[in-house]
CSV table of C-alpha atoms in Angstrom, one decimal:
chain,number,residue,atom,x,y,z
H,1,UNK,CA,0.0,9.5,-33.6
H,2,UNK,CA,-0.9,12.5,-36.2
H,3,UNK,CA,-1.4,16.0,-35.5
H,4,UNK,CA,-4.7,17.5,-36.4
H,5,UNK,CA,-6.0,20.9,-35.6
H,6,UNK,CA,-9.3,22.3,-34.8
H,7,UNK,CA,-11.4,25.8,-35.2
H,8,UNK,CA,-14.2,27.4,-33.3
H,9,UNK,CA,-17.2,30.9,-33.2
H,10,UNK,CA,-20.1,32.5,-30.8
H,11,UNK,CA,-23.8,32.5,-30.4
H,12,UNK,CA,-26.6,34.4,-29.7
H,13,UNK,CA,-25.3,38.3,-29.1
H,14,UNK,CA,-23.5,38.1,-32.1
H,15,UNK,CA,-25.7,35.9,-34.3
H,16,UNK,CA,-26.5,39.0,-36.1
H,17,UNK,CA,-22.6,39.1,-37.2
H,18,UNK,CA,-23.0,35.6,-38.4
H,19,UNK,CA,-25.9,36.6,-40.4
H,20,UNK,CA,-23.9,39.2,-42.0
H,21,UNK,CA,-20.8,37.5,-42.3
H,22,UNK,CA,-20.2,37.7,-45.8
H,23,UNK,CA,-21.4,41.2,-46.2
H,24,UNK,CA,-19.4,42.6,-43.5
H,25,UNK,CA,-15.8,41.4,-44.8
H,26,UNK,CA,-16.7,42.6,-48.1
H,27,UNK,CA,-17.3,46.1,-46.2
H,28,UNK,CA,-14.3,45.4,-44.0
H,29,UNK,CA,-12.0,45.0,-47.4
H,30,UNK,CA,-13.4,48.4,-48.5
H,31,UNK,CA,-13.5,50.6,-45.4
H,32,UNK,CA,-11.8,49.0,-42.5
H,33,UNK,CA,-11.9,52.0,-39.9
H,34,UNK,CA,-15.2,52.7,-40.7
H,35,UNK,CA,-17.7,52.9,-37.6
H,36,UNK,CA,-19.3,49.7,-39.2
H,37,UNK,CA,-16.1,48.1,-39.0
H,38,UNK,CA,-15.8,48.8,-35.2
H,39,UNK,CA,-19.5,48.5,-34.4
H,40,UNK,CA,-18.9,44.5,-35.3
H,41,UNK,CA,-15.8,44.4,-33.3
H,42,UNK,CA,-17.2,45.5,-30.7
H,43,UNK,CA,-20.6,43.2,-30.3
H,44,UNK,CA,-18.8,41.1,-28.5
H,45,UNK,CA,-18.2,43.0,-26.0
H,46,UNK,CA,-21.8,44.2,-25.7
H,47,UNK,CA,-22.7,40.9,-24.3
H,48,UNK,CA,-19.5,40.9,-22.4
H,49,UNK,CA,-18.3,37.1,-23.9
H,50,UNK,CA,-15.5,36.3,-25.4
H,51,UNK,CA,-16.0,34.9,-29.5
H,52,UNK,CA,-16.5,31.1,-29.6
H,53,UNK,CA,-14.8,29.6,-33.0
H,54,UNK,CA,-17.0,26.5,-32.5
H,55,UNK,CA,-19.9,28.6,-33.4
H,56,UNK,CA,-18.5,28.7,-37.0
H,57,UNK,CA,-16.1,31.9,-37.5
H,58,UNK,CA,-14.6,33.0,-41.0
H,59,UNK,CA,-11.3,33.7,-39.8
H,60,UNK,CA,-8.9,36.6,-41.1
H,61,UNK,CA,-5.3,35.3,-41.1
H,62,UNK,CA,-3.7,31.4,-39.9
H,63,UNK,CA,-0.1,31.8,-39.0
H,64,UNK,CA,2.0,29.2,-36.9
H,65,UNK,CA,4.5,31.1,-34.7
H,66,UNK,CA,8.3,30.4,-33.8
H,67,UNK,CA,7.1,27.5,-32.1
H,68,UNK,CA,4.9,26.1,-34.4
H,69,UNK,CA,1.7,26.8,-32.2
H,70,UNK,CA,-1.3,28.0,-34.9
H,71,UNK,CA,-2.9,31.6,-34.4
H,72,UNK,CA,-5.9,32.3,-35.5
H,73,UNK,CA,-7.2,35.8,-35.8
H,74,UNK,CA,-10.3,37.2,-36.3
H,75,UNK,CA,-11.2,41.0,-35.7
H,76,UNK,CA,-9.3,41.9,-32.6
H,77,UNK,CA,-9.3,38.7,-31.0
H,78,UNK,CA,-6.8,35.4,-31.9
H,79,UNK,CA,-6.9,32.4,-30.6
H,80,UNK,CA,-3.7,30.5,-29.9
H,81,UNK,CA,-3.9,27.0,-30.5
H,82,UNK,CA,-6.2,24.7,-31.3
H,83,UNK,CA,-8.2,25.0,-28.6
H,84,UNK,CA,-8.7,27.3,-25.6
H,85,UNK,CA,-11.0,30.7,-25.3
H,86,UNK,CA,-10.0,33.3,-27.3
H,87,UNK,CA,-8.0,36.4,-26.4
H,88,UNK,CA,-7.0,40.0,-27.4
H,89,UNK,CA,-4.6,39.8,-29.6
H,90,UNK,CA,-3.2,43.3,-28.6
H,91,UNK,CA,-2.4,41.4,-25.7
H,92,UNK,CA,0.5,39.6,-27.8
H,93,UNK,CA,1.2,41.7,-30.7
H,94,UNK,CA,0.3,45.3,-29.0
H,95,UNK,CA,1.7,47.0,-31.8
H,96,UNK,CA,-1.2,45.8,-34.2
H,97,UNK,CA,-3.8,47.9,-32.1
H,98,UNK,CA,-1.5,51.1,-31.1
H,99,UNK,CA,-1.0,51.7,-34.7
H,100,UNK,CA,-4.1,51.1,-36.6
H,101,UNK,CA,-6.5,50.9,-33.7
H,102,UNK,CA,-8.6,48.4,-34.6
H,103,UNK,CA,-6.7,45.5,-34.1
H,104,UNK,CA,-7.6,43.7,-37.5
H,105,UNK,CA,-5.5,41.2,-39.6
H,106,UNK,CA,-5.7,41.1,-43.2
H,107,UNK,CA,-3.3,38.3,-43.5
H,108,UNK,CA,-0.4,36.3,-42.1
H,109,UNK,CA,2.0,33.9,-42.5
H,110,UNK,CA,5.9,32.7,-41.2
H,111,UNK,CA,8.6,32.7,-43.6
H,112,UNK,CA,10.9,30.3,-44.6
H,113,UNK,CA,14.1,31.4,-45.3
H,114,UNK,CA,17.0,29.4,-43.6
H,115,UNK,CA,19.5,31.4,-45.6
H,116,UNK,CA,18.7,34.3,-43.9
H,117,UNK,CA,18.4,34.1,-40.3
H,118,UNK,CA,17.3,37.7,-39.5
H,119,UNK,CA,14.0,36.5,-41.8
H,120,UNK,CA,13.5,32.7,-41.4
H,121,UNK,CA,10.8,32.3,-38.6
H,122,UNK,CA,9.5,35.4,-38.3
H,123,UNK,CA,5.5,36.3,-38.3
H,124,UNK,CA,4.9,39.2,-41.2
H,125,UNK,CA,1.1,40.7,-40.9
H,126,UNK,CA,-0.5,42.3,-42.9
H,127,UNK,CA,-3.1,45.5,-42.4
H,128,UNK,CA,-4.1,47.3,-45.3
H,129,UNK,CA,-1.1,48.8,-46.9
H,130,UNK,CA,1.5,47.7,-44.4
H,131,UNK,CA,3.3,45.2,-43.4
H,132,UNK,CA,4.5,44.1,-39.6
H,133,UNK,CA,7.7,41.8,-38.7
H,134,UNK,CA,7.6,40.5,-35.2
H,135,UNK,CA,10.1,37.4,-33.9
H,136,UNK,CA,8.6,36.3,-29.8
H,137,UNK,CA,6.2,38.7,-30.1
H,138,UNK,CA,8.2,41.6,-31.0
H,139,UNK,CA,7.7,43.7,-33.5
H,140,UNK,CA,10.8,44.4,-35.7
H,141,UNK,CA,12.6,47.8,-35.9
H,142,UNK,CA,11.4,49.5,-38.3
H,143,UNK,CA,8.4,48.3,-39.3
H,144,UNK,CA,5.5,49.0,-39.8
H,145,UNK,CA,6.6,49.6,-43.9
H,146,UNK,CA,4.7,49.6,-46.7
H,147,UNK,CA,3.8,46.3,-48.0
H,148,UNK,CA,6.1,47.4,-51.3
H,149,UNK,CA,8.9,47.9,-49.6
H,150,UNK,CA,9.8,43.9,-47.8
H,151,UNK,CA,7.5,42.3,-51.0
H,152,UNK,CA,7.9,44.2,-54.4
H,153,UNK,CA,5.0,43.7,-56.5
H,154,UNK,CA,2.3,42.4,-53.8
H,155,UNK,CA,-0.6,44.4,-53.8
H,156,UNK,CA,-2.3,45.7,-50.7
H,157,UNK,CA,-5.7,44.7,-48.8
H,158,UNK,CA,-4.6,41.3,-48.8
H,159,UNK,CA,-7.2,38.2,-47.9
H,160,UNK,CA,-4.4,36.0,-46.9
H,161,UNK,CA,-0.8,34.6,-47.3
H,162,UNK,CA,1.3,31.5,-46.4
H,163,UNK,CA,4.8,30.4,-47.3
H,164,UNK,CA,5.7,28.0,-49.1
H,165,UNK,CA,9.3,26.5,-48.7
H,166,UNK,CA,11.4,24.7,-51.7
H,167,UNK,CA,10.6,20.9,-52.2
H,168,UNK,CA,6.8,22.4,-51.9
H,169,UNK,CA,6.8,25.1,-54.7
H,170,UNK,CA,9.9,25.0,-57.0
H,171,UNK,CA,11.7,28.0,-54.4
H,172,UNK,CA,11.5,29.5,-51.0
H,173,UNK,CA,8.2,31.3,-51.8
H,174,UNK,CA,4.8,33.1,-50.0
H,175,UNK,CA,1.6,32.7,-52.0
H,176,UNK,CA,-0.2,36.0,-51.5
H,177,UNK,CA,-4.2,35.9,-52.0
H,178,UNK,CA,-6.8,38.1,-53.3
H,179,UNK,CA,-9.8,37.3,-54.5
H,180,UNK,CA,-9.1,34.3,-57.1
H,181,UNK,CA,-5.3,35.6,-57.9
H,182,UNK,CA,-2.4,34.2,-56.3
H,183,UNK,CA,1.1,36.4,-56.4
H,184,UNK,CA,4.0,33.5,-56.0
H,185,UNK,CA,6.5,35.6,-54.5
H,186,UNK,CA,10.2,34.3,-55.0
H,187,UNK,CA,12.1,35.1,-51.4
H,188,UNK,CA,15.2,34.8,-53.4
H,189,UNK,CA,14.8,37.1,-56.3
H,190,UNK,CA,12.1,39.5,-55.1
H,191,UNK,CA,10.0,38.5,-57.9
H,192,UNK,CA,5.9,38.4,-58.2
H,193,UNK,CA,4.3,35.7,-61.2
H,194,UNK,CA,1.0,36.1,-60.9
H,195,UNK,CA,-1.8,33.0,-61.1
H,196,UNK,CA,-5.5,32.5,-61.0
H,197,UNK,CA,-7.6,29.6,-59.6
H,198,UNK,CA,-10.9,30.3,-60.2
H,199,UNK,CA,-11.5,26.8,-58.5
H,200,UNK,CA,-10.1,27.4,-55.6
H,201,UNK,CA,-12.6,29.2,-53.5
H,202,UNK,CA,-11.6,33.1,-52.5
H,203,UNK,CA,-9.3,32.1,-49.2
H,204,UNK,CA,-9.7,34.8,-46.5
H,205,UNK,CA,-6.6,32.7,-44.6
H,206,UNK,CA,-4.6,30.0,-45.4
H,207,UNK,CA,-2.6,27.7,-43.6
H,208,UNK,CA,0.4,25.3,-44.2
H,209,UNK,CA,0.4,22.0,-41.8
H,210,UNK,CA,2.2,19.3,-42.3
H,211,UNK,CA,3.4,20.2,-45.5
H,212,UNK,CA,-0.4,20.5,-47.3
H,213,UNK,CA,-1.9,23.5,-48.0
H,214,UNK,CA,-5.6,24.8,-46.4
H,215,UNK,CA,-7.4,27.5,-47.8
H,216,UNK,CA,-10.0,28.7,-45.2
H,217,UNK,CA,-13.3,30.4,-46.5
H,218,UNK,CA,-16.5,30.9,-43.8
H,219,UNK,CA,-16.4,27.8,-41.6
H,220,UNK,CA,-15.0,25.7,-44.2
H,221,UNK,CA,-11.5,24.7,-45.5
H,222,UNK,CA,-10.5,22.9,-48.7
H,223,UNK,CA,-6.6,21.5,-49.4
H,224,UNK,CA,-5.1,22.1,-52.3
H,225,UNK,CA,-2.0,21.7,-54.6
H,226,UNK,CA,0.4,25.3,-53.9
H,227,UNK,CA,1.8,25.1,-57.1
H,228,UNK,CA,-1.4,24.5,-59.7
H,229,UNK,CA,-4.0,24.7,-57.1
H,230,UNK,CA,-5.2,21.9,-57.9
H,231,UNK,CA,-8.3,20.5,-55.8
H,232,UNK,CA,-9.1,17.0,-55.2
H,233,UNK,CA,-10.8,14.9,-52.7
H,234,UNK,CA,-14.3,15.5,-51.2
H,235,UNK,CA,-14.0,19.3,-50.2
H,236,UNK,CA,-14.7,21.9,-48.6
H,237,UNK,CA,-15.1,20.3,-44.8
H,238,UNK,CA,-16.4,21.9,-42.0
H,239,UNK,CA,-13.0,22.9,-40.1
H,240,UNK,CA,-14.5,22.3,-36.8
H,241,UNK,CA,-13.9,18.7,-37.4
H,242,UNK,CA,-10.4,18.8,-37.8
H,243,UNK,CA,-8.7,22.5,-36.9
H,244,UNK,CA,-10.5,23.0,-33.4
H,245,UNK,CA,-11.3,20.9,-30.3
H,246,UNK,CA,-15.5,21.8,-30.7
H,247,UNK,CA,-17.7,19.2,-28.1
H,248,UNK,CA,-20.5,19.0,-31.3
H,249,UNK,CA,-18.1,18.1,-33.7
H,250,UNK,CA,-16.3,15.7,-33.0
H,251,UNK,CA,-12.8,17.5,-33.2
H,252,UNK,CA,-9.6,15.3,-32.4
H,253,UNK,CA,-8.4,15.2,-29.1
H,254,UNK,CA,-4.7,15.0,-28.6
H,255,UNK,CA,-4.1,11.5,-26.7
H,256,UNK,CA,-2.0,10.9,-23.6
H,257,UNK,CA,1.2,10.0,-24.0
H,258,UNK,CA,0.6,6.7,-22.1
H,259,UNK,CA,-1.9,5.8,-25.0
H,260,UNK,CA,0.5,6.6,-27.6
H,261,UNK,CA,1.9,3.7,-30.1
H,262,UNK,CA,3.9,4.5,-32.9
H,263,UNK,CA,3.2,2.2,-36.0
H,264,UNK,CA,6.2,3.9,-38.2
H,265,UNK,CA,8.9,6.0,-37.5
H,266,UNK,CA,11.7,7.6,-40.3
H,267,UNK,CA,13.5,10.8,-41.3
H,268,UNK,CA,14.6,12.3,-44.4
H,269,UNK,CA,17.9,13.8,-45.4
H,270,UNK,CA,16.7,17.2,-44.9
H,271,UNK,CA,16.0,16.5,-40.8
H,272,UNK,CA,12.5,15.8,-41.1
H,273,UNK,CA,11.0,13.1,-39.5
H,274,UNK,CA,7.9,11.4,-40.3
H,275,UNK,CA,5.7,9.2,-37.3
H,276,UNK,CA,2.5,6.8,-38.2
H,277,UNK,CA,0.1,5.9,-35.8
H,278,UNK,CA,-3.2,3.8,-37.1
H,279,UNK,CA,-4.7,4.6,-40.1
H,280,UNK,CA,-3.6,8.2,-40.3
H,281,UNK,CA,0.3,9.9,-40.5
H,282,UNK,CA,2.1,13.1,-39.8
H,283,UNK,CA,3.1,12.8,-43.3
H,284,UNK,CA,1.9,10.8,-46.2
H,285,UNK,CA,5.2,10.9,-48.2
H,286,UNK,CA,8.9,9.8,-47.8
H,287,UNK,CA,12.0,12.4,-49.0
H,288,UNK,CA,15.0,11.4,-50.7
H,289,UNK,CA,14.1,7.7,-51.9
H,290,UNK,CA,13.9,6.9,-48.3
H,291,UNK,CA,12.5,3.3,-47.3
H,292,UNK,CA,9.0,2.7,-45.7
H,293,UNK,CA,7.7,-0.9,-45.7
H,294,UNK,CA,4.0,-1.2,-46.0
H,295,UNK,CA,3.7,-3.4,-43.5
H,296,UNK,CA,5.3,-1.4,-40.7
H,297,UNK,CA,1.3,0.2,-41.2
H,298,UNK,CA,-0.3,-3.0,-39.6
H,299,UNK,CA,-3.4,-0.7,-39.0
H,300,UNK,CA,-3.6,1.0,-42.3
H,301,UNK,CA,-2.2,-1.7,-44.9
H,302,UNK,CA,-2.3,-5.1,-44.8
H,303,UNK,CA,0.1,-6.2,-47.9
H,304,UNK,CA,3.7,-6.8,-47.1
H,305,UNK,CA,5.0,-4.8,-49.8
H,306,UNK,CA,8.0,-1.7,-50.0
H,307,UNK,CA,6.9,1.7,-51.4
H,308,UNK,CA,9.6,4.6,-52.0
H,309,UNK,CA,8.6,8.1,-52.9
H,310,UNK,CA,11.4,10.6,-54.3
H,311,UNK,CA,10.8,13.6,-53.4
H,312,UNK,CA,10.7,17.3,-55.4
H,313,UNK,CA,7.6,20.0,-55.5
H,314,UNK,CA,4.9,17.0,-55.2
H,315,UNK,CA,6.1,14.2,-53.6
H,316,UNK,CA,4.9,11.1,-56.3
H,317,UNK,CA,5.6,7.2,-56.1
H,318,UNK,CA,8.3,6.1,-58.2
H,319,UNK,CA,7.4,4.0,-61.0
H,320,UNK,CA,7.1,0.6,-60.3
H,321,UNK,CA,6.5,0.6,-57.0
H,322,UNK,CA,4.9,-0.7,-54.7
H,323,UNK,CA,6.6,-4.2,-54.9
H,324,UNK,CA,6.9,-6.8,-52.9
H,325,UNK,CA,9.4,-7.6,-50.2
H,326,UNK,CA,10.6,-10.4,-51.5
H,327,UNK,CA,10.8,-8.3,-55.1
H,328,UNK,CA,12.9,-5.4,-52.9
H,329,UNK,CA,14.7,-7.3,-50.2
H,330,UNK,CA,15.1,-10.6,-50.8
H,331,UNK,CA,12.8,-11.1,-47.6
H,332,UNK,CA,9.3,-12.8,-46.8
H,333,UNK,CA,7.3,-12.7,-43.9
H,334,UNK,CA,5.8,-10.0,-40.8
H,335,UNK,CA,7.9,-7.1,-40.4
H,336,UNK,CA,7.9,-5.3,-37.4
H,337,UNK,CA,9.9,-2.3,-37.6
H,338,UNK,CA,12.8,-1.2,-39.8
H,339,UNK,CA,15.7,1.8,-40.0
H,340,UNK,CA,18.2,3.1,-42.0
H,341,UNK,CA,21.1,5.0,-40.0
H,342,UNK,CA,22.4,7.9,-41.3
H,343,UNK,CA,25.1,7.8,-44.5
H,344,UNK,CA,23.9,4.2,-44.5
H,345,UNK,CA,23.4,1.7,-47.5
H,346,UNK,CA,21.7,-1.0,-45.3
H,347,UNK,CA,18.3,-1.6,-43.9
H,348,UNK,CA,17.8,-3.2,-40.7
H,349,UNK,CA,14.4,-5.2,-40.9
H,350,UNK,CA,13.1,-6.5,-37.6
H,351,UNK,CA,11.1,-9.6,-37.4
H,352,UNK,CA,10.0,-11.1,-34.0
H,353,UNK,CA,12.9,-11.4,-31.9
H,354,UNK,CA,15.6,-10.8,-34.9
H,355,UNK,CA,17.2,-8.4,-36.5
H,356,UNK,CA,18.4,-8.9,-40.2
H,357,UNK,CA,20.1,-6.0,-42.1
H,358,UNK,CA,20.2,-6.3,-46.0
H,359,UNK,CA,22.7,-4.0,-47.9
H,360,UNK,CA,21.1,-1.6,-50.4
H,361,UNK,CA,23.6,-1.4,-53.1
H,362,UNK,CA,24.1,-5.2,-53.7
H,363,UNK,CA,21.9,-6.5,-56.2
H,364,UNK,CA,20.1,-9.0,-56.2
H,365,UNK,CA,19.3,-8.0,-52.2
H,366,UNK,CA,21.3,-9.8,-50.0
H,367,UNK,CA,20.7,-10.3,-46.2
H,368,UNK,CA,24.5,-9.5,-44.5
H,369,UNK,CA,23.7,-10.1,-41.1
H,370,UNK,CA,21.0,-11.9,-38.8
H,371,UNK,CA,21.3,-11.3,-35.1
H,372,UNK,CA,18.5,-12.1,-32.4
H,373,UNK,CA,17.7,-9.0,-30.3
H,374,UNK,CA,16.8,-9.2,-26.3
H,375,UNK,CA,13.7,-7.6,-27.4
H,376,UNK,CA,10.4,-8.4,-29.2
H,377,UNK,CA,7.2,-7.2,-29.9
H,378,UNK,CA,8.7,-3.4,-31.5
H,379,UNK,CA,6.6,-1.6,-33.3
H,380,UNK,CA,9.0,1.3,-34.7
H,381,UNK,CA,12.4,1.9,-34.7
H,382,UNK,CA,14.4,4.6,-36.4
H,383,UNK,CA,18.4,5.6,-36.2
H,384,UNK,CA,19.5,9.4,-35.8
H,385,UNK,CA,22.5,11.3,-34.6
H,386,UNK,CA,21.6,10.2,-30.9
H,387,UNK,CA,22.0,6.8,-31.7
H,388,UNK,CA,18.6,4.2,-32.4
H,389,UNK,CA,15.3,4.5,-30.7
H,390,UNK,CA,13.1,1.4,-30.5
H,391,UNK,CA,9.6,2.3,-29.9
H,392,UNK,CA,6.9,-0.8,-28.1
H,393,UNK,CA,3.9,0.7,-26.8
H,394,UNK,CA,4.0,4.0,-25.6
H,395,UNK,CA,7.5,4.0,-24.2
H,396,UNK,CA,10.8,3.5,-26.4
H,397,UNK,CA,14.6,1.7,-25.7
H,398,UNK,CA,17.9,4.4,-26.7
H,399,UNK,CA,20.9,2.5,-27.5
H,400,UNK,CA,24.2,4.4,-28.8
H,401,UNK,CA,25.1,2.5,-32.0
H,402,UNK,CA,24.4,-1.2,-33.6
H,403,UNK,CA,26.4,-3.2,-31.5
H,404,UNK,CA,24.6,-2.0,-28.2
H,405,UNK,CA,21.4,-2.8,-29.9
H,406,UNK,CA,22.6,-6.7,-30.7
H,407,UNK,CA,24.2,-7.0,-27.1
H,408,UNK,CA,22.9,-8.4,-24.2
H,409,UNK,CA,22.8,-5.8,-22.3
H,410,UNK,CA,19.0,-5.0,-21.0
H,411,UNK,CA,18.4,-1.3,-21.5
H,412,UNK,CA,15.9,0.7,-19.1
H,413,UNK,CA,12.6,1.5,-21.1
H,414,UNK,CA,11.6,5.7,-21.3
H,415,UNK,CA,8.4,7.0,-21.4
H,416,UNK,CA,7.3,9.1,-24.8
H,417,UNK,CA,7.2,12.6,-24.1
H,418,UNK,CA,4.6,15.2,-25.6
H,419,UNK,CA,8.1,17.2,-26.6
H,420,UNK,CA,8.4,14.2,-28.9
H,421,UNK,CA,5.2,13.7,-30.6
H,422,UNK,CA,3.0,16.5,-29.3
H,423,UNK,CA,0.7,14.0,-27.1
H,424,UNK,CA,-0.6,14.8,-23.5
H,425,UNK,CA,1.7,13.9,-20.5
């Protein structure tokens, strides 16, 4: 199971907006409480009808909250989620409307600072000169403030902003746009270097998901790198397809939980954990030299073979790799799921009805143990904290250690939860 977004706009009443689209936020940019400002906000409510984003809207600002639930702003209207009609966004943040009245976002992002709490997770806006702090929906004391005085260096009348933790860029950072520059802000030292990408196009929002980068321009989005900005791939797309649930589009729909099967299932050291389900993943790449075997992607790859990615600012493949099990492990043959446990140097490899673990450090690869399990047919498994989770269809067996997994003890099966992978109960 992966987690895609999707994006949507209006129709008729406001076609003349859409028209004008491009000439209006180059307006906006210049006078944003002028009369023509307000006379576009308030078309829509001429007709009395909410925005659609389906009908193709360039949106302002992208932020994920505290929760991780995307916002997506546009005049004085956001829409939470990627689907659902859109509301007024004074109606969440009031503070943006009291203040500068018309409600409109320049840009947005959440920061990423874990070591400093009063900061990490909270949603900075941006409006003209200022800047606004809110954590639940609450807007910070003492703000608004001058965009100079939280981020040193960062010009005003921003088009859009998104952070951008360590591991991605080389620090903690927020990658401030306008027009073709980019400011890298450093969290930790307060300090601005300054970049262009003339081939990226001018981002009037951009959003982080999943740990790739989406600039946003009219309808469109296009993924880049957030350290060079580097573009590849077929892009822009139409972000109806993918960022918005949108009936002409084809937008993906967020399965039930009962028709959820997990191909792959692992972690990294840093807490992160990574699920595969067909031919797509929640992430493509594997931290800190973690193990993923090919084959555990029955609907993807078809080659038994072990790849291992180390990870830093752009996760790459090691050299060498892929190879072949029997090249890695010492093993042949179908593997069904496998897991490393946590402070481990052994992989447990499950084939059919058996388990086999193979210590890591000892080379050549040796297998140290082969046990048969009460269960078969498992298509994921991974070990945590909480013990080891087998995952068959769309439910999953808990077991507190090893040696309850290799007893024979039936355990009772659990159903998968949307609080686990974000599908539909």
């Amino acid at each position: 199971m992966h987690a895609n977004p999707f994006i949507s706009r209006k129709d008729i009443s406001y076609a003349l907006i859409i028209c004008l689209g491009d000439f209006k936020r180059f307006l906006l940019r210049k006078v944003r409480k002028s009369s023509f400002g307000i006379f576009f906000s308030y078309m829509y409510h001429i007709n009395g009808a909410l925005p659609d984003r389906c009908q193709g809207i360039e949106f302002d600002a992208i932020a994920l909250d505290e929760k991780g639930n995307a916002l997506f702003f546009k005049d004085e209207y956001l829409w939470n989620g990627y689907h659902g009609p859109a509301q007024l966004s004074n109606e969440s943040f009031k503070e943006l409307d009291d203040i500068h009245g018309i409600g409109h976002v320049d840009a947005a992002f959440r920061m990423h600072n874990i070591d400093n709490p009063d900061d990490h997770d909270h949603i900075y806006f941006f409006l003209d000169d200022k800047v606004f702090s809110y954590y639940n929906q609450s807007l910070e004391d003492g703000y608004p403030k001058d965009i100079q005085q939280d981020f040193p260096q960062v010009p005003s009348h921003l088009d859009a902003a998104v952070e951008c933790p360590k591991g991605e860029c080389v620090t903690d950072s927020v990658l401030f746009f306008k027009g073709h520059d980019v400011h890298v802000y450093d969290i930790a030292t307060k300090t601005v270097k300054v970049k262009t990408w003339p081939n990226l196009p001018v981002c009037t929002s951009v959003l982080r998901w999943l740990e790739h980068y989406y600039c946003f321009h009219g309808h469109n989005f296009t993924r880049f790198h957030p350290i060079t900005g580097e573009v590849n791939g077929p892009y822009p797309k139409d972000a109806r397809h993918y960022f918005m649930r949108c009936a002409d589009f084809g937008g993906y729909q967020t399965p039930k939980c009962s028709d959820v099967k997990i191909d792959a299932i692992t972690s990294d050291d840093a807490g992160k954990t990574y699920f595969f389900a067909g031919t797509t993943s929640s992430s493509t790449c594997i931290k800190n030299m973690r193990y993923v075997l090919n084959s555990f992607l029955s609907a993807a790859f078809s080659d038994d073979q072990v790849y291992i990615y180390k990870g830093d600012a752009h996760y790459s493949l090691i050299e060498g790799y892929p190879k072949t099990l029997r090249e890695e492990l010492g093993i042949e043959g179908h593997v069904d799921a496998a897991f490393v446990c946590p402070s481990e140097h052994t992989v447990h490899v499950i084939q059919g009805q058996n388990i086999r673990n193979i210590d890591l450090i000892a080379t050549p690869r040796v297998v140290t143990q082969d046990v048969p399990l009460m269960l078969s047919g498992i298509d994921a498994a991974m070990c945590g904290s909480d013990g080891i989770k087998m995952y068959k269809g769309s439910q999953f067996y808990h077991y507190e250690n090893m040696v309850t997994l290799t007893s024979r003890i039936a355990q009772m099966p659990q159903n998968i939860t949307g609080s686990m992978f974000g599908c539909r109960d």
